[in-house]
Amino acid sequence: MTVRKALVVLLLTITAGLLSYLQFTRNDQRDSVADVQPATTTTFPMTTSATAAPEDKTPQQSTGARAAEDAAQQGLTVAFTWSPATDRSPSDAYARARPWFTEAFSARTIVDGGPERGPGIQWDQWASQGAKVVADVDLGCSGCPPDSDTVVHRVATISQTAIVGDQTEKVTPDTTVWITLTRDSERWLIDDIRY
């Protein structure tokens, strides 16, 4: 009788182990399917209003608009990054940014002498401290006319930080400019900067 009981217990243990194994395997497969499924469903755009995500207020951009914004970002960063210790004025930074300007706008900046607004007396203080003023450009499209294949309008907020040695200080206030970019052959260039 003990051998018989031992065999029954052994058979029940093997059966319980097999059922447990199958159950865990099934749960692992469900988990791996659940892990994969959201990634595959989110790659397809939602088409019904019942399943649509919250409304995105940023317009879809064409490749041309992205290229124009890249050019604006680069040009404005150069135009508003200053080295007061070596530059005579912010106009020198505008001169460095001329590769991102149209010929007509470059000619106007030579006559006008660069940006309409500058740091004033702060420039001399930065020069004596050996400061570098670094620009960070944020582009937007609030109230801009529609983009075309040859003209893009954007609003730029330019934040500047003065760096002296290992100290940094935010330059206030930020500068807001409205820019017009035009396409010249395969390049986008800044054609106007208005304050």
PDB file of C-alpha atoms in Angstrom:
ATOM      1  CA  MET A   1       0.000   0.000   0.000  1.00  0.00           C
ATOM      2  CA  THR A   2       2.808   2.460   0.656  1.00  0.00           C
ATOM      3  CA  VAL A   3       4.323   1.836  -2.747  1.00  0.00           C
ATOM      4  CA  ARG A   4       0.937   2.386  -4.292  1.00  0.00           C
ATOM      5  CA  LYS A   5       0.466   5.633  -2.317  1.00  0.00           C
ATOM      6  CA  ALA A   6       3.955   6.747  -3.274  1.00  0.00           C
ATOM      7  CA  LEU A   7       3.179   6.179  -6.963  1.00  0.00           C
ATOM      8  CA  VAL A   8      -0.125   8.076  -6.715  1.00  0.00           C
ATOM      9  CA  VAL A   9       1.609  10.969  -4.926  1.00  0.00           C
ATOM     10  CA  LEU A  10       4.383  10.943  -7.550  1.00  0.00           C
ATOM     11  CA  LEU A  11       1.844  10.907 -10.384  1.00  0.00           C
ATOM     12  CA  LEU A  12      -0.137  13.754  -8.804  1.00  0.00           C
ATOM     13  CA  THR A  13       3.060  15.764  -8.256  1.00  0.00           C
ATOM     14  CA  ILE A  14       4.128  15.286 -11.877  1.00  0.00           C
ATOM     15  CA  THR A  15       0.651  16.249 -13.103  1.00  0.00           C
ATOM     16  CA  ALA A  16       0.575  19.334 -10.863  1.00  0.00           C
ATOM     17  CA  GLY A  17       4.039  20.322 -12.026  1.00  0.00           C
ATOM     18  CA  LEU A  18       3.077  19.861 -15.672  1.00  0.00           C
ATOM     19  CA  LEU A  19      -0.098  21.939 -15.230  1.00  0.00           C
ATOM     20  CA  SER A  20       1.862  24.680 -13.430  1.00  0.00           C
ATOM     21  CA  TYR A  21       4.461  24.698 -16.189  1.00  0.00           C
ATOM     22  CA  LEU A  22       1.787  24.985 -18.877  1.00  0.00           C
ATOM     23  CA  GLN A  23       0.014  27.783 -16.987  1.00  0.00           C
ATOM     24  CA  PHE A  24       3.224  29.834 -16.571  1.00  0.00           C
ATOM     25  CA  THR A  25       4.150  29.288 -20.209  1.00  0.00           C
ATOM     26  CA  ARG A  26       0.709  30.522 -21.295  1.00  0.00           C
ATOM     27  CA  ASN A  27       1.022  33.643 -19.069  1.00  0.00           C
ATOM     28  CA  ASP A  28       4.502  34.406 -20.448  1.00  0.00           C
ATOM     29  CA  GLN A  29       3.150  34.169 -24.007  1.00  0.00           C
ATOM     30  CA  ARG A  30       0.271  36.530 -23.137  1.00  0.00           C
ATOM     31  CA  ASP A  31       2.704  38.985 -21.523  1.00  0.00           C
ATOM     32  CA  SER A  32       5.021  38.945 -24.522  1.00  0.00           C
ATOM     33  CA  VAL A  33       2.063  39.473 -26.875  1.00  0.00           C
ATOM     34  CA  ALA A  34       0.799  42.289 -24.666  1.00  0.00           C
ATOM     35  CA  ASP A  35       4.274  43.861 -24.673  1.00  0.00           C
ATOM     36  CA  VAL A  36       4.482  43.724 -28.464  1.00  0.00           C
ATOM     37  CA  GLN A  37       0.910  44.656 -29.331  1.00  0.00           C
ATOM     38  CA  PRO A  38       0.842  48.298 -28.126  1.00  0.00           C
ATOM     39  CA  ALA A  39       3.973  49.086 -30.142  1.00  0.00           C
ATOM     40  CA  THR A  40       2.379  47.755 -33.312  1.00  0.00           C
ATOM     41  CA  THR A  41      -0.948  49.493 -32.790  1.00  0.00           C
ATOM     42  CA  THR A  42       0.586  52.889 -32.066  1.00  0.00           C
ATOM     43  CA  THR A  43       2.482  52.955 -35.344  1.00  0.00           C
ATOM     44  CA  PHE A  44      -0.759  53.248 -37.311  1.00  0.00           C
ATOM     45  CA  PRO A  45      -2.628  56.551 -37.301  1.00  0.00           C
ATOM     46  CA  MET A  46      -5.975  56.645 -35.528  1.00  0.00           C
ATOM     47  CA  THR A  47      -8.811  57.310 -37.939  1.00  0.00           C
ATOM     48  CA  THR A  48     -11.962  57.474 -35.845  1.00  0.00           C
ATOM     49  CA  SER A  49     -12.862  60.277 -33.491  1.00  0.00           C
ATOM     50  CA  ALA A  50     -13.738  57.793 -30.756  1.00  0.00           C
ATOM     51  CA  THR A  51     -10.158  56.531 -30.604  1.00  0.00           C
ATOM     52  CA  ALA A  52      -8.338  59.711 -31.618  1.00  0.00           C
ATOM     53  CA  ALA A  53      -5.698  61.129 -29.327  1.00  0.00           C
ATOM     54  CA  PRO A  54      -6.101  64.667 -27.933  1.00  0.00           C
ATOM     55  CA  GLU A  55      -5.966  67.250 -30.676  1.00  0.00           C
ATOM     56  CA  ASP A  56      -2.439  68.205 -31.695  1.00  0.00           C
ATOM     57  CA  LYS A  57      -2.319  71.919 -32.439  1.00  0.00           C
ATOM     58  CA  THR A  58       1.060  71.840 -34.169  1.00  0.00           C
ATOM     59  CA  PRO A  59       0.685  71.776 -37.948  1.00  0.00           C
ATOM     60  CA  GLN A  60       2.212  68.977 -39.971  1.00  0.00           C
ATOM     61  CA  GLN A  61       5.430  70.237 -41.496  1.00  0.00           C
ATOM     62  CA  SER A  62       6.722  69.587 -44.940  1.00  0.00           C
ATOM     63  CA  THR A  63      10.336  68.669 -45.523  1.00  0.00           C
ATOM     64  CA  GLY A  64      10.863  72.194 -46.898  1.00  0.00           C
ATOM     65  CA  ALA A  65       9.494  73.805 -43.733  1.00  0.00           C
ATOM     66  CA  ARG A  66      11.780  71.663 -41.577  1.00  0.00           C
ATOM     67  CA  ALA A  67      14.770  72.640 -43.718  1.00  0.00           C
ATOM     68  CA  ALA A  68      13.762  76.307 -43.453  1.00  0.00           C
ATOM     69  CA  GLU A  69      13.481  76.026 -39.672  1.00  0.00           C
ATOM     70  CA  ASP A  70      16.890  74.349 -39.486  1.00  0.00           C
ATOM     71  CA  ALA A  71      18.395  77.243 -41.463  1.00  0.00           C
ATOM     72  CA  ALA A  72      16.620  79.785 -39.228  1.00  0.00           C
ATOM     73  CA  GLN A  73      17.790  78.011 -36.084  1.00  0.00           C
ATOM     74  CA  GLN A  74      21.407  77.968 -37.246  1.00  0.00           C
ATOM     75  CA  GLY A  75      21.440  81.515 -38.619  1.00  0.00           C
ATOM     76  CA  LEU A  76      19.775  83.095 -35.587  1.00  0.00           C
ATOM     77  CA  THR A  77      22.004  81.166 -33.189  1.00  0.00           C
ATOM     78  CA  VAL A  78      25.085  82.573 -34.923  1.00  0.00           C
ATOM     79  CA  ALA A  79      23.581  86.086 -35.210  1.00  0.00           C
ATOM     80  CA  PHE A  80      22.753  86.256 -31.488  1.00  0.00           C
ATOM     81  CA  THR A  81      25.852  84.525 -30.074  1.00  0.00           C
ATOM     82  CA  TRP A  82      28.263  87.279 -29.172  1.00  0.00           C
ATOM     83  CA  SER A  83      31.896  87.554 -28.075  1.00  0.00           C
ATOM     84  CA  PRO A  84      32.067  91.044 -26.531  1.00  0.00           C
ATOM     85  CA  ALA A  85      35.767  90.690 -25.692  1.00  0.00           C
ATOM     86  CA  THR A  86      36.647  90.397 -29.401  1.00  0.00           C
ATOM     87  CA  ASP A  87      33.550  91.688 -31.249  1.00  0.00           C
ATOM     88  CA  ARG A  88      33.127  95.447 -31.692  1.00  0.00           C
ATOM     89  CA  SER A  89      29.331  95.092 -31.409  1.00  0.00           C
ATOM     90  CA  PRO A  90      26.510  92.616 -32.097  1.00  0.00           C
ATOM     91  CA  SER A  91      26.935  93.590 -35.764  1.00  0.00           C
ATOM     92  CA  ASP A  92      29.995  91.314 -35.906  1.00  0.00           C
ATOM     93  CA  ALA A  93      27.772  88.339 -35.057  1.00  0.00           C
ATOM     94  CA  TYR A  94      25.367  89.376 -37.819  1.00  0.00           C
ATOM     95  CA  ALA A  95      28.347  89.408 -40.180  1.00  0.00           C
ATOM     96  CA  ARG A  96      29.203  85.835 -39.112  1.00  0.00           C
ATOM     97  CA  ALA A  97      25.605  84.818 -39.826  1.00  0.00           C
ATOM     98  CA  ARG A  98      25.647  86.101 -43.427  1.00  0.00           C
ATOM     99  CA  PRO A  99      25.922  82.574 -44.900  1.00  0.00           C
ATOM    100  CA  TRP A 100      22.324  82.096 -43.639  1.00  0.00           C
ATOM    101  CA  PHE A 101      21.105  85.466 -45.021  1.00  0.00           C
ATOM    102  CA  THR A 102      19.932  86.357 -48.520  1.00  0.00           C
ATOM    103  CA  GLU A 103      22.129  88.813 -50.409  1.00  0.00           C
ATOM    104  CA  ALA A 104      19.479  91.532 -50.073  1.00  0.00           C
ATOM    105  CA  PHE A 105      19.178  91.070 -46.306  1.00  0.00           C
ATOM    106  CA  SER A 106      22.983  90.946 -45.918  1.00  0.00           C
ATOM    107  CA  ALA A 107      23.239  94.247 -47.814  1.00  0.00           C
ATOM    108  CA  ARG A 108      20.624  95.823 -45.501  1.00  0.00           C
ATOM    109  CA  THR A 109      22.480  94.644 -42.372  1.00  0.00           C
ATOM    110  CA  ILE A 110      25.698  96.238 -43.625  1.00  0.00           C
ATOM    111  CA  VAL A 111      23.880  99.562 -44.024  1.00  0.00           C
ATOM    112  CA  ASP A 112      21.809  99.223 -40.830  1.00  0.00           C
ATOM    113  CA  GLY A 113      24.740  97.936 -38.795  1.00  0.00           C
ATOM    114  CA  GLY A 114      23.203  94.700 -37.542  1.00  0.00           C
ATOM    115  CA  PRO A 115      20.421  94.036 -35.062  1.00  0.00           C
ATOM    116  CA  GLU A 116      18.040  96.838 -34.156  1.00  0.00           C
ATOM    117  CA  ARG A 117      18.357  96.057 -30.469  1.00  0.00           C
ATOM    118  CA  GLY A 118      21.460  95.297 -28.522  1.00  0.00           C
ATOM    119  CA  PRO A 119      22.806  95.137 -24.998  1.00  0.00           C
ATOM    120  CA  GLY A 120      23.806  98.809 -24.769  1.00  0.00           C
ATOM    121  CA  ILE A 121      26.082  99.545 -21.821  1.00  0.00           C
ATOM    122  CA  GLN A 122      26.052  95.871 -20.811  1.00  0.00           C
ATOM    123  CA  TRP A 123      28.295  95.190 -23.823  1.00  0.00           C
ATOM    124  CA  ASP A 124      31.237  97.054 -22.253  1.00  0.00           C
ATOM    125  CA  GLN A 125      30.833  95.178 -18.977  1.00  0.00           C
ATOM    126  CA  TRP A 126      30.812  91.831 -20.790  1.00  0.00           C
ATOM    127  CA  ALA A 127      33.865  92.881 -22.821  1.00  0.00           C
ATOM    128  CA  SER A 128      35.830  93.751 -19.670  1.00  0.00           C
ATOM    129  CA  GLN A 129      34.851  90.413 -18.088  1.00  0.00           C
ATOM    130  CA  GLY A 130      35.780  88.414 -21.196  1.00  0.00           C
ATOM    131  CA  ALA A 131      32.211  87.103 -21.409  1.00  0.00           C
ATOM    132  CA  LYS A 132      30.698  85.029 -24.184  1.00  0.00           C
ATOM    133  CA  VAL A 133      26.965  85.395 -24.821  1.00  0.00           C
ATOM    134  CA  VAL A 134      25.392  82.213 -26.154  1.00  0.00           C
ATOM    135  CA  ALA A 135      22.004  82.157 -27.899  1.00  0.00           C
ATOM    136  CA  ASP A 136      19.311  79.500 -27.707  1.00  0.00           C
ATOM    137  CA  VAL A 137      16.617  79.814 -30.381  1.00  0.00           C
ATOM    138  CA  ASP A 138      13.059  78.530 -30.073  1.00  0.00           C
ATOM    139  CA  LEU A 139      10.915  78.716 -33.219  1.00  0.00           C
ATOM    140  CA  GLY A 140       7.145  78.878 -33.388  1.00  0.00           C
ATOM    141  CA  CYS A 141       4.433  79.590 -35.890  1.00  0.00           C
ATOM    142  CA  SER A 142       1.798  81.557 -33.986  1.00  0.00           C
ATOM    143  CA  GLY A 143      -0.084  83.727 -36.460  1.00  0.00           C
ATOM    144  CA  CYS A 144       2.279  82.973 -39.325  1.00  0.00           C
ATOM    145  CA  PRO A 145       1.011  83.032 -42.913  1.00  0.00           C
ATOM    146  CA  PRO A 146       0.805  79.596 -44.558  1.00  0.00           C
ATOM    147  CA  ASP A 147       4.077  78.125 -45.804  1.00  0.00           C
ATOM    148  CA  SER A 148       4.734  77.990 -49.526  1.00  0.00           C
ATOM    149  CA  ASP A 149       7.392  76.184 -51.540  1.00  0.00           C
ATOM    150  CA  THR A 150       9.554  79.316 -51.563  1.00  0.00           C
ATOM    151  CA  VAL A 151       8.586  81.384 -48.479  1.00  0.00           C
ATOM    152  CA  VAL A 152       8.277  80.418 -44.791  1.00  0.00           C
ATOM    153  CA  HIS A 153       7.474  82.764 -41.892  1.00  0.00           C
ATOM    154  CA  ARG A 154       8.304  81.962 -38.257  1.00  0.00           C
ATOM    155  CA  VAL A 155       8.433  83.637 -34.863  1.00  0.00           C
ATOM    156  CA  ALA A 156      11.646  83.114 -32.906  1.00  0.00           C
ATOM    157  CA  THR A 157      12.265  83.587 -29.205  1.00  0.00           C
ATOM    158  CA  ILE A 158      15.949  84.032 -28.534  1.00  0.00           C
ATOM    159  CA  SER A 159      17.214  83.330 -25.025  1.00  0.00           C
ATOM    160  CA  GLN A 160      20.767  84.372 -24.277  1.00  0.00           C
ATOM    161  CA  THR A 161      23.136  83.340 -21.505  1.00  0.00           C
ATOM    162  CA  ALA A 162      26.261  85.287 -20.576  1.00  0.00           C
ATOM    163  CA  ILE A 163      29.182  83.037 -19.621  1.00  0.00           C
ATOM    164  CA  VAL A 164      32.117  84.406 -17.628  1.00  0.00           C
ATOM    165  CA  GLY A 165      34.570  81.673 -16.625  1.00  0.00           C
ATOM    166  CA  ASP A 166      32.453  79.006 -14.957  1.00  0.00           C
ATOM    167  CA  GLN A 167      29.626  81.431 -14.081  1.00  0.00           C
ATOM    168  CA  THR A 168      26.475  81.811 -16.175  1.00  0.00           C
ATOM    169  CA  GLU A 169      23.804  84.482 -16.074  1.00  0.00           C
ATOM    170  CA  LYS A 170      20.579  84.612 -18.091  1.00  0.00           C
ATOM    171  CA  VAL A 171      20.262  87.744 -20.184  1.00  0.00           C
ATOM    172  CA  THR A 172      16.834  89.314 -19.736  1.00  0.00           C
ATOM    173  CA  PRO A 173      14.501  89.880 -21.387  1.00  0.00           C
ATOM    174  CA  ASP A 174      14.355  87.301 -24.182  1.00  0.00           C
ATOM    175  CA  THR A 175      14.285  88.706 -27.704  1.00  0.00           C
ATOM    176  CA  THR A 176      11.345  87.940 -29.989  1.00  0.00           C
ATOM    177  CA  VAL A 177      11.754  88.349 -33.741  1.00  0.00           C
ATOM    178  CA  TRP A 178       9.610  87.577 -36.761  1.00  0.00           C
ATOM    179  CA  ILE A 179      11.595  86.069 -39.589  1.00  0.00           C
ATOM    180  CA  THR A 180      10.956  85.440 -43.255  1.00  0.00           C
ATOM    181  CA  LEU A 181      12.886  82.712 -45.031  1.00  0.00           C
ATOM    182  CA  THR A 182      13.095  82.292 -48.781  1.00  0.00           C
ATOM    183  CA  ARG A 183      14.296  79.368 -50.822  1.00  0.00           C
ATOM    184  CA  ASP A 184      17.281  80.107 -53.036  1.00  0.00           C
ATOM    185  CA  SER A 185      17.990  77.112 -55.285  1.00  0.00           C
ATOM    186  CA  GLU A 186      18.307  74.257 -52.775  1.00  0.00           C
ATOM    187  CA  ARG A 187      18.915  76.375 -49.656  1.00  0.00           C
ATOM    188  CA  TRP A 188      16.650  78.282 -47.314  1.00  0.00           C
ATOM    189  CA  LEU A 189      17.951  81.709 -46.293  1.00  0.00           C
ATOM    190  CA  ILE A 190      16.779  84.365 -43.861  1.00  0.00           C
ATOM    191  CA  ASP A 191      15.374  87.257 -45.882  1.00  0.00           C
ATOM    192  CA  ASP A 192      14.098  89.451 -43.054  1.00  0.00           C
ATOM    193  CA  ILE A 193      14.281  89.766 -39.259  1.00  0.00           C
ATOM    194  CA  ARG A 194      11.755  92.104 -37.634  1.00  0.00           C
ATOM    195  CA  TYR A 195      11.560  92.995 -33.941  1.00  0.00           C
TER     196      TYR A 195
END
